Amino acid sequence: MADKIVILTGAGISAESGLGTFRDEGGLWAQHRIEDVATPQGFARDPALAHRFYNMRRAEAAAAAPNAAHDALAQLQRDWPGEVVIVTQNVDGLHEKAGARAIHMHGTLATALCAACAHRWDSPSEMAPGASCPACHAPAARPDVVWFGEMPYHMDEISDHLLDCEIFAAIGTSGQVYPAAGFVQEARNSGARTVEMNLRDSDTSHAFDDHLVGPASKVVPRWVA
Ligand code: BV8
C-alpha cells in the first residue's frame, strides 16, 4: 500500500506567484494591523477597512498564477499511487488553479459567508459593509476566511488525516499560527516522517526530520520528482 502524504502549505508557496506573505520583510502584517483586519472584533469595529484589505487580496489572488510548486503538488496528487492530502492555510485559490484539490482550513477569498445564517456563495470581486445575504437577506455578508480567535474549518477531517499519514510535509509556513503549527507534532506522534520546505528556519523547524532549504518553486518540484 503506497504511503499517504499530508502536505501543509502556507503563504510562502504563493510568494513566487507575486502574493505577499504575512511575516516576511514588508509583509501583510507590516502594512495592516491584524487586530483591525483579521479578527471578528476588527471587522465589527470597521468593516469597510477589513473589506478593503480582503478586496485588495481578492483582486491580487484573481490576477495571480500558480507557480512550479503548486503545479508539482497537483502532479503529485495525480501520479502518486497513495492518497495525497493538501491542507492549506492560504485563501488565494492557487492550488485549485493548478488543478489540485486542497482543504482550506482558513477559508477562501472565492466565497462570501453570511454571519447570520452561515449561507455561502461565490464572493463578488468587491465586498462592501452591509452587503446582504442572498439567502436570508440579513446585512451580514463577510469574507469567508477564518480570523484570529475563530475555529479553523475541517479540523476533524484534518486530524484524521494526520493520524494515518506516513509522510508529512510543510511548505512555506512560518509555523507561528496555531493549530496549523501543531500539525507536525500530531504527524510525528502517528509515526510519520516529516519534511519542511522553506527559505529559512521556521518556528517549528526543530520538529521536522528533514529540511529542504530554498524557494518553493525550485525545492518542491525536486521533492516531487
Ligand atoms: C483558533 C486569515 C481557537 C485569512 C489567518 C494554540 C492553539 C490554538 C490557538 C492558538 C494557540 N496559540 C495562539 C492561538 C491563537 C491564534 C494564533 O495562533 N496566534 C498566533 C499568532 C500566536 N490562532 C487562532 O486564533 C486560530 N483560531 O485557534 O481558534 C478556537 C477554539 C474553539 C472555538 C473557537 C476558536 C485561527 C488562526 C487563523 C487566523 N487567520 N488569516 C487570511 O487573511 O489569509 S492567519 C494567517 O497566518 C494566514 O492565514 C496565514 O496563512 C497564516 C500562517 O502564516 P504563514 O502562511 O505561515 O505565512 P507567514 O508570512 O507567517 O510565513 C511565510 C513563510 O514562507 C515564512 O516561513 C517564509 O520563510 C516562507 N517563504 C517566503 N517565501 C518563500 C518561502 N518559502 C518557500 N519559498 C518561498 N519563495
mmCIF file of C-alpha atoms and ligand atoms in Angstrom:
data_model
loop_
_atom_site.group_PDB
_atom_site.id
_atom_site.type_symbol
_atom_site.label_atom_id
_atom_site.label_comp_id
_atom_site.label_asym_id
_atom_site.label_seq_id
_atom_site.Cartn_x
_atom_site.Cartn_y
_atom_site.Cartn_z
ATOM 1 C CA MET A 1 0.000 0.000 0.000
ATOM 2 C CA ALA A 2 1.588 3.322 -1.046
ATOM 3 C CA ASP A 3 2.295 5.863 1.668
ATOM 4 C CA LYS A 4 -0.300 8.508 2.474
ATOM 5 C CA ILE A 5 1.137 12.029 2.223
ATOM 6 C CA VAL A 6 -0.257 15.086 4.042
ATOM 7 C CA ILE A 7 1.082 18.475 2.906
ATOM 8 C CA LEU A 8 0.515 21.737 4.816
ATOM 9 C CA THR A 9 1.069 24.879 2.772
ATOM 10 C CA GLY A 10 1.411 28.498 3.872
ATOM 11 C CA ALA A 11 1.853 31.883 2.254
ATOM 12 C CA GLY A 12 5.436 31.091 1.195
ATOM 13 C CA ILE A 13 4.280 28.694 -1.536
ATOM 14 C CA SER A 14 2.477 31.604 -3.215
ATOM 15 C CA ALA A 15 5.266 34.178 -2.749
ATOM 16 C CA GLU A 16 6.749 33.435 -6.196
ATOM 17 C CA SER A 17 3.303 33.916 -7.685
ATOM 18 C CA GLY A 18 3.603 37.521 -6.548
ATOM 19 C CA LEU A 19 1.342 37.278 -3.480
ATOM 20 C CA GLY A 20 2.610 38.841 -0.254
ATOM 21 C CA THR A 21 3.368 36.699 2.761
ATOM 22 C CA PHE A 22 2.385 37.826 6.253
ATOM 23 C CA ARG A 23 5.539 37.940 8.321
ATOM 24 C CA ASP A 24 8.383 38.372 5.876
ATOM 25 C CA GLU A 25 10.074 41.766 5.478
ATOM 26 C CA GLY A 26 7.377 44.217 4.329
ATOM 27 C CA GLY A 27 4.701 41.520 4.589
ATOM 28 C CA LEU A 28 0.983 41.976 5.061
ATOM 29 C CA TRP A 29 1.228 42.283 8.805
ATOM 30 C CA ALA A 30 3.772 45.069 8.391
ATOM 31 C CA GLN A 31 1.214 47.021 6.356
ATOM 32 C CA HIS A 32 -2.001 46.192 8.223
ATOM 33 C CA ARG A 33 -2.797 45.612 11.910
ATOM 34 C CA ILE A 34 -4.026 42.036 12.440
ATOM 35 C CA GLU A 35 -6.422 43.344 15.085
ATOM 36 C CA ASP A 36 -8.036 45.658 12.520
ATOM 37 C CA VAL A 37 -8.410 43.368 9.523
ATOM 38 C CA ALA A 38 -8.187 39.706 10.628
ATOM 39 C CA THR A 39 -10.281 39.496 13.794
ATOM 40 C CA PRO A 40 -14.070 39.499 14.302
ATOM 41 C CA GLN A 41 -13.661 42.487 16.620
ATOM 42 C CA GLY A 42 -11.806 44.465 13.964
ATOM 43 C CA PHE A 43 -14.452 43.628 11.378
ATOM 44 C CA ALA A 44 -17.225 44.711 13.744
ATOM 45 C CA ARG A 45 -15.382 47.950 14.535
ATOM 46 C CA ASP A 46 -14.572 48.949 10.954
ATOM 47 C CA PRO A 47 -15.986 46.593 8.306
ATOM 48 C CA ALA A 48 -15.000 48.962 5.493
ATOM 49 C CA LEU A 49 -11.303 48.673 6.464
ATOM 50 C CA ALA A 50 -11.466 44.874 6.645
ATOM 51 C CA HIS A 51 -13.326 44.669 3.339
ATOM 52 C CA ARG A 52 -10.723 46.919 1.687
ATOM 53 C CA PHE A 53 -7.995 44.540 2.914
ATOM 54 C CA TYR A 54 -9.765 41.473 1.529
ATOM 55 C CA ASN A 55 -10.911 43.209 -1.667
ATOM 56 C CA MET A 56 -7.235 44.022 -2.370
ATOM 57 C CA ARG A 57 -6.134 40.447 -1.646
ATOM 58 C CA ARG A 58 -9.038 39.012 -3.687
ATOM 59 C CA ALA A 59 -8.003 41.141 -6.709
ATOM 60 C CA GLU A 60 -4.332 40.126 -6.342
ATOM 61 C CA ALA A 61 -5.251 36.444 -5.974
ATOM 62 C CA ALA A 62 -7.531 36.607 -9.038
ATOM 63 C CA ALA A 63 -4.635 38.015 -11.098
ATOM 64 C CA ALA A 64 -2.054 35.557 -9.749
ATOM 65 C CA ALA A 65 -0.961 32.354 -11.478
ATOM 66 C CA PRO A 66 0.173 29.167 -9.760
ATOM 67 C CA ASN A 67 3.930 28.609 -9.787
ATOM 68 C CA ALA A 68 6.006 25.442 -10.268
ATOM 69 C CA ALA A 69 5.454 24.470 -6.634
ATOM 70 C CA HIS A 70 1.643 24.457 -6.984
ATOM 71 C CA ASP A 71 1.981 22.591 -10.283
ATOM 72 C CA ALA A 72 4.263 19.969 -8.741
ATOM 73 C CA LEU A 73 1.778 19.271 -5.910
ATOM 74 C CA ALA A 74 -1.067 18.920 -8.427
ATOM 75 C CA GLN A 75 1.058 16.448 -10.398
ATOM 76 C CA LEU A 76 1.862 14.539 -7.175
ATOM 77 C CA GLN A 77 -1.865 14.257 -6.426
ATOM 78 C CA ARG A 78 -2.433 12.868 -9.936
ATOM 79 C CA ASP A 79 0.547 10.482 -10.095
ATOM 80 C CA TRP A 80 1.200 9.232 -6.548
ATOM 81 C CA PRO A 81 -0.277 5.738 -6.008
ATOM 82 C CA GLY A 82 -1.313 6.610 -2.452
ATOM 83 C CA GLU A 83 -3.506 9.407 -1.088
ATOM 84 C CA VAL A 84 -2.101 12.967 -1.207
ATOM 85 C CA VAL A 85 -3.945 15.449 1.048
ATOM 86 C CA ILE A 86 -3.121 19.151 0.715
ATOM 87 C CA VAL A 87 -4.151 21.255 3.721
ATOM 88 C CA THR A 88 -3.665 24.933 3.004
ATOM 89 C CA GLN A 89 -3.661 27.971 5.288
ATOM 90 C CA ASN A 90 -3.832 30.083 2.128
ATOM 91 C CA VAL A 91 -7.023 31.680 0.878
ATOM 92 C CA ASP A 92 -5.703 32.505 -2.623
ATOM 93 C CA GLY A 93 -7.096 29.519 -4.549
ATOM 94 C CA LEU A 94 -3.792 28.834 -6.351
ATOM 95 C CA HIS A 95 -3.831 25.106 -5.576
ATOM 96 C CA GLU A 96 -7.148 24.803 -7.428
ATOM 97 C CA LYS A 97 -5.848 26.965 -10.299
ATOM 98 C CA ALA A 98 -3.003 24.422 -10.651
ATOM 99 C CA GLY A 99 -5.544 21.581 -10.825
ATOM 100 C CA ALA A 100 -5.090 20.304 -7.276
ATOM 101 C CA ARG A 101 -7.676 19.671 -4.547
ATOM 102 C CA ALA A 102 -6.976 21.305 -1.171
ATOM 103 C CA ILE A 103 -8.612 21.523 2.235
ATOM 104 C CA HIS A 104 -8.961 25.251 3.049
ATOM 105 C CA MET A 105 -8.564 25.405 6.816
ATOM 106 C CA HIS A 106 -8.569 29.240 6.838
ATOM 107 C CA GLY A 107 -11.321 29.622 4.246
ATOM 108 C CA THR A 108 -11.032 31.188 0.823
ATOM 109 C CA LEU A 109 -11.352 34.586 -0.848
ATOM 110 C CA ALA A 110 -13.553 32.993 -3.517
ATOM 111 C CA THR A 111 -16.596 32.670 -1.265
ATOM 112 C CA ALA A 112 -18.616 35.012 0.919
ATOM 113 C CA LEU A 113 -20.224 33.925 4.188
ATOM 114 C CA CYS A 114 -23.372 35.114 5.919
ATOM 115 C CA ALA A 115 -22.615 35.777 9.588
ATOM 116 C CA ALA A 116 -26.333 35.416 10.334
ATOM 117 C CA CYS A 117 -27.333 32.155 8.619
ATOM 118 C CA ALA A 118 -23.933 30.678 7.543
ATOM 119 C CA HIS A 119 -25.007 30.586 3.873
ATOM 120 C CA ARG A 120 -22.036 30.634 1.449
ATOM 121 C CA TRP A 121 -21.967 31.949 -2.092
ATOM 122 C CA ASP A 122 -19.436 32.958 -4.755
ATOM 123 C CA SER A 123 -17.901 36.181 -3.491
ATOM 124 C CA PRO A 124 -18.197 39.305 -5.622
ATOM 125 C CA SER A 125 -14.790 40.755 -6.503
ATOM 126 C CA GLU A 126 -15.516 43.695 -4.174
ATOM 127 C CA MET A 127 -17.449 43.334 -0.921
ATOM 128 C CA ALA A 128 -18.803 46.339 0.977
ATOM 129 C CA PRO A 129 -20.146 46.822 4.514
ATOM 130 C CA GLY A 130 -23.812 45.967 4.975
ATOM 131 C CA ALA A 131 -23.951 43.697 1.925
ATOM 132 C CA SER A 132 -26.915 41.410 2.315
ATOM 133 C CA CYS A 133 -27.048 37.656 2.235
ATOM 134 C CA PRO A 134 -28.813 36.262 -0.878
ATOM 135 C CA ALA A 135 -30.452 33.585 1.295
ATOM 136 C CA CYS A 136 -31.700 35.300 4.472
ATOM 137 C CA HIS A 137 -31.295 38.920 3.240
ATOM 138 C CA ALA A 138 -29.642 39.980 6.522
ATOM 139 C CA PRO A 139 -26.973 42.693 6.009
ATOM 140 C CA ALA A 140 -24.412 40.191 7.375
ATOM 141 C CA ALA A 141 -22.117 39.269 4.468
ATOM 142 C CA ARG A 142 -18.430 38.847 5.337
ATOM 143 C CA PRO A 143 -15.330 37.314 3.741
ATOM 144 C CA ASP A 144 -15.334 33.526 4.164
ATOM 145 C CA VAL A 145 -11.960 33.481 5.929
ATOM 146 C CA VAL A 146 -11.054 32.284 9.423
ATOM 147 C CA TRP A 147 -9.929 35.187 11.609
ATOM 148 C CA PHE A 148 -7.872 35.027 14.790
ATOM 149 C CA GLY A 149 -9.988 33.631 17.614
ATOM 150 C CA GLU A 150 -12.220 31.733 15.155
ATOM 151 C CA MET A 151 -12.143 27.961 14.743
ATOM 152 C CA PRO A 152 -10.396 26.857 11.549
ATOM 153 C CA TYR A 153 -12.520 24.776 9.166
ATOM 154 C CA HIS A 154 -12.376 20.972 8.647
ATOM 155 C CA MET A 155 -10.342 20.327 11.812
ATOM 156 C CA ASP A 156 -11.808 16.848 12.456
ATOM 157 C CA GLU A 157 -11.051 15.756 8.887
ATOM 158 C CA ILE A 158 -7.516 17.161 9.123
ATOM 159 C CA SER A 159 -6.871 15.388 12.438
ATOM 160 C CA ASP A 160 -7.997 12.084 10.913
ATOM 161 C CA HIS A 161 -5.531 12.551 8.023
ATOM 162 C CA LEU A 162 -2.688 13.344 10.455
ATOM 163 C CA LEU A 163 -3.445 10.171 12.404
ATOM 164 C CA ASP A 164 -2.755 7.874 9.453
ATOM 165 C CA CYS A 165 -0.189 9.531 7.223
ATOM 166 C CA GLU A 166 3.306 8.164 6.596
ATOM 167 C CA ILE A 167 4.760 11.422 5.259
ATOM 168 C CA PHE A 168 4.026 14.971 6.459
ATOM 169 C CA ALA A 169 5.421 17.974 4.572
ATOM 170 C CA ALA A 170 5.128 21.672 5.435
ATOM 171 C CA ILE A 171 5.828 24.136 2.622
ATOM 172 C CA GLY A 172 6.264 27.905 3.026
ATOM 173 C CA THR A 173 4.865 28.401 6.502
ATOM 174 C CA SER A 174 6.471 30.207 9.434
ATOM 175 C CA GLY A 175 4.934 27.803 11.943
ATOM 176 C CA GLN A 176 3.656 30.703 14.030
ATOM 177 C CA VAL A 177 -0.111 30.230 13.711
ATOM 178 C CA TYR A 178 -1.979 27.502 15.546
ATOM 179 C CA PRO A 179 -3.500 24.996 15.272
ATOM 180 C CA ALA A 180 -1.695 24.543 11.882
ATOM 181 C CA ALA A 181 1.728 24.921 13.524
ATOM 182 C CA GLY A 182 0.927 21.938 15.735
ATOM 183 C CA PHE A 183 0.224 19.538 12.833
ATOM 184 C CA VAL A 184 3.835 18.399 12.518
ATOM 185 C CA GLN A 185 3.809 17.098 16.093
ATOM 186 C CA GLU A 186 0.497 15.306 15.509
ATOM 187 C CA ALA A 187 2.009 13.650 12.419
ATOM 188 C CA ARG A 188 5.168 12.681 14.335
ATOM 189 C CA ASN A 189 3.014 11.146 17.076
ATOM 190 C CA SER A 190 1.437 8.998 14.370
ATOM 191 C CA GLY A 191 4.872 7.836 13.214
ATOM 192 C CA ALA A 192 5.092 9.946 10.054
ATOM 193 C CA ARG A 193 8.380 11.070 8.532
ATOM 194 C CA THR A 194 8.345 14.862 8.392
ATOM 195 C CA VAL A 195 9.952 17.293 5.949
ATOM 196 C CA GLU A 196 9.959 21.099 5.919
ATOM 197 C CA MET A 197 10.455 23.122 2.730
ATOM 198 C CA ASN A 198 11.194 26.788 3.333
ATOM 199 C CA LEU A 199 13.616 29.587 2.524
ATOM 200 C CA ARG A 200 14.773 29.622 6.125
ATOM 201 C CA ASP A 201 14.101 28.093 9.543
ATOM 202 C CA SER A 202 10.568 28.416 10.903
ATOM 203 C CA ASP A 203 9.288 28.348 14.481
ATOM 204 C CA THR A 204 8.711 24.608 14.148
ATOM 205 C CA SER A 205 11.860 23.577 12.243
ATOM 206 C CA HIS A 206 13.091 21.672 15.303
ATOM 207 C CA ALA A 207 10.180 19.229 14.927
ATOM 208 C CA PHE A 208 10.987 18.125 11.366
ATOM 209 C CA ASP A 209 13.177 15.158 10.375
ATOM 210 C CA ASP A 210 14.293 16.676 7.073
ATOM 211 C CA HIS A 211 14.713 20.208 5.704
ATOM 212 C CA LEU A 212 14.811 21.267 2.064
ATOM 213 C CA VAL A 213 16.001 24.870 2.021
ATOM 214 C CA GLY A 214 15.268 27.117 -0.938
ATOM 215 C CA PRO A 215 12.455 28.765 -2.892
ATOM 216 C CA ALA A 216 9.358 26.566 -3.177
ATOM 217 C CA SER A 217 9.320 26.784 -6.983
ATOM 218 C CA LYS A 218 12.698 25.014 -7.013
ATOM 219 C CA VAL A 219 12.549 22.784 -3.945
ATOM 220 C CA VAL A 220 9.025 21.347 -4.321
ATOM 221 C CA PRO A 221 9.394 20.043 -7.912
ATOM 222 C CA ARG A 222 12.687 18.415 -6.880
ATOM 223 C CA TRP A 223 10.982 16.755 -3.897
ATOM 224 C CA VAL A 224 8.079 15.560 -6.049
ATOM 225 C CA ALA A 225 10.328 14.198 -8.816
HETATM 226 C C1 BV8 B 1 -8.083 29.273 16.872
HETATM 227 C C2 BV8 B 1 -6.957 34.844 7.884
HETATM 228 C C3 BV8 B 1 -9.471 28.527 18.631
HETATM 229 C C4 BV8 B 1 -7.115 34.607 6.455
HETATM 230 C C5 BV8 B 1 -5.319 33.947 9.426
HETATM 231 C C6 BV8 B 1 -2.638 27.499 20.399
HETATM 232 C C7 BV8 B 1 -3.662 26.678 19.921
HETATM 233 C C8 BV8 B 1 -4.744 27.219 19.243
HETATM 234 C C9 BV8 B 1 -4.818 28.594 19.009
HETATM 235 C C10 BV8 B 1 -3.812 29.412 19.468
HETATM 236 C C11 BV8 B 1 -2.726 28.867 20.159
HETATM 237 N N1 BV8 B 1 -1.890 29.895 20.483
HETATM 238 C C12 BV8 B 1 -2.410 31.049 19.998
HETATM 239 C C13 BV8 B 1 -3.584 30.798 19.398
HETATM 240 C C14 BV8 B 1 -4.451 31.803 18.764
HETATM 241 C C15 BV8 B 1 -4.111 32.070 17.303
HETATM 242 C C16 BV8 B 1 -2.645 32.018 16.992
HETATM 243 O O1 BV8 B 1 -2.137 31.006 16.527
HETATM 244 N N2 BV8 B 1 -1.961 33.124 17.215
HETATM 245 C C17 BV8 B 1 -0.550 33.172 16.906
HETATM 246 C C18 BV8 B 1 -0.243 34.461 16.160
HETATM 247 C C19 BV8 B 1 0.207 33.032 18.202
HETATM 248 N N3 BV8 B 1 -4.817 31.122 16.459
HETATM 249 C C20 BV8 B 1 -6.083 31.369 16.116
HETATM 250 O O2 BV8 B 1 -6.695 32.336 16.513
HETATM 251 C C21 BV8 B 1 -6.764 30.369 15.207
HETATM 252 N N4 BV8 B 1 -8.020 30.048 15.796
HETATM 253 O O3 BV8 B 1 -7.152 28.719 17.342
HETATM 254 O O4 BV8 B 1 -9.352 29.202 17.392
HETATM 255 C C22 BV8 B 1 -10.896 28.296 18.872
HETATM 256 C C23 BV8 B 1 -11.254 27.149 19.566
HETATM 257 C C24 BV8 B 1 -12.589 26.916 19.800
HETATM 258 C C25 BV8 B 1 -13.551 27.801 19.337
HETATM 259 C C26 BV8 B 1 -13.167 28.951 18.630
HETATM 260 C C27 BV8 B 1 -11.842 29.198 18.392
HETATM 261 C C28 BV8 B 1 -7.086 30.958 13.830
HETATM 262 C C29 BV8 B 1 -5.852 31.144 13.039
HETATM 263 C C30 BV8 B 1 -6.207 31.631 11.621
HETATM 264 C C31 BV8 B 1 -6.082 33.093 11.579
HETATM 265 N N5 BV8 B 1 -6.283 33.589 10.206
HETATM 266 N N6 BV8 B 1 -5.587 34.556 8.265
HETATM 267 C C32 BV8 B 1 -6.154 35.489 5.724
HETATM 268 O O5 BV8 B 1 -6.233 36.704 5.914
HETATM 269 O O6 BV8 B 1 -5.345 34.940 4.959
HETATM 270 S S1 BV8 B 1 -3.716 33.620 9.909
HETATM 271 C C33 BV8 B 1 -2.565 33.967 8.716
HETATM 272 O O7 BV8 B 1 -1.347 33.325 9.161
HETATM 273 C C34 BV8 B 1 -2.860 33.364 7.384
HETATM 274 O O8 BV8 B 1 -3.973 32.509 7.335
HETATM 275 C C35 BV8 B 1 -1.604 32.543 7.118
HETATM 276 O O9 BV8 B 1 -1.856 31.515 6.290
HETATM 277 C C36 BV8 B 1 -1.281 32.116 8.479
HETATM 278 C C37 BV8 B 1 0.063 31.484 8.683
HETATM 279 O O10 BV8 B 1 1.045 32.304 8.086
HETATM 280 P P1 BV8 B 1 2.022 31.634 7.013
HETATM 281 O O11 BV8 B 1 1.169 31.050 5.944
HETATM 282 O O12 BV8 B 1 2.952 30.737 7.708
HETATM 283 O O13 BV8 B 1 2.750 32.890 6.414
HETATM 284 P P2 BV8 B 1 3.962 33.709 7.058
HETATM 285 O O14 BV8 B 1 4.060 35.005 6.335
HETATM 286 O O15 BV8 B 1 3.836 33.708 8.547
HETATM 287 O O16 BV8 B 1 5.249 32.822 6.697
HETATM 288 C C38 BV8 B 1 5.632 32.682 5.356
HETATM 289 C C39 BV8 B 1 6.705 31.603 5.319
HETATM 290 O O17 BV8 B 1 7.049 31.338 3.971
HETATM 291 C C40 BV8 B 1 7.991 32.003 6.027
HETATM 292 O O18 BV8 B 1 8.453 30.927 6.814
HETATM 293 C C41 BV8 B 1 8.970 32.274 4.874
HETATM 294 O O19 BV8 B 1 10.300 31.940 5.201
HETATM 295 C C42 BV8 B 1 8.447 31.346 3.820
HETATM 296 N N7 BV8 B 1 8.715 31.758 2.439
HETATM 297 C C43 BV8 B 1 8.656 33.014 1.916
HETATM 298 N N8 BV8 B 1 8.920 32.963 0.589
HETATM 299 C C44 BV8 B 1 9.137 31.663 0.280
HETATM 300 C C45 BV8 B 1 9.003 30.886 1.448
HETATM 301 N N9 BV8 B 1 9.174 29.554 1.456
HETATM 302 C C46 BV8 B 1 9.478 28.958 0.279
HETATM 303 N N10 BV8 B 1 9.612 29.628 -0.875
HETATM 304 C C47 BV8 B 1 9.458 30.968 -0.927
HETATM 305 N N11 BV8 B 1 9.617 31.621 -2.092
#
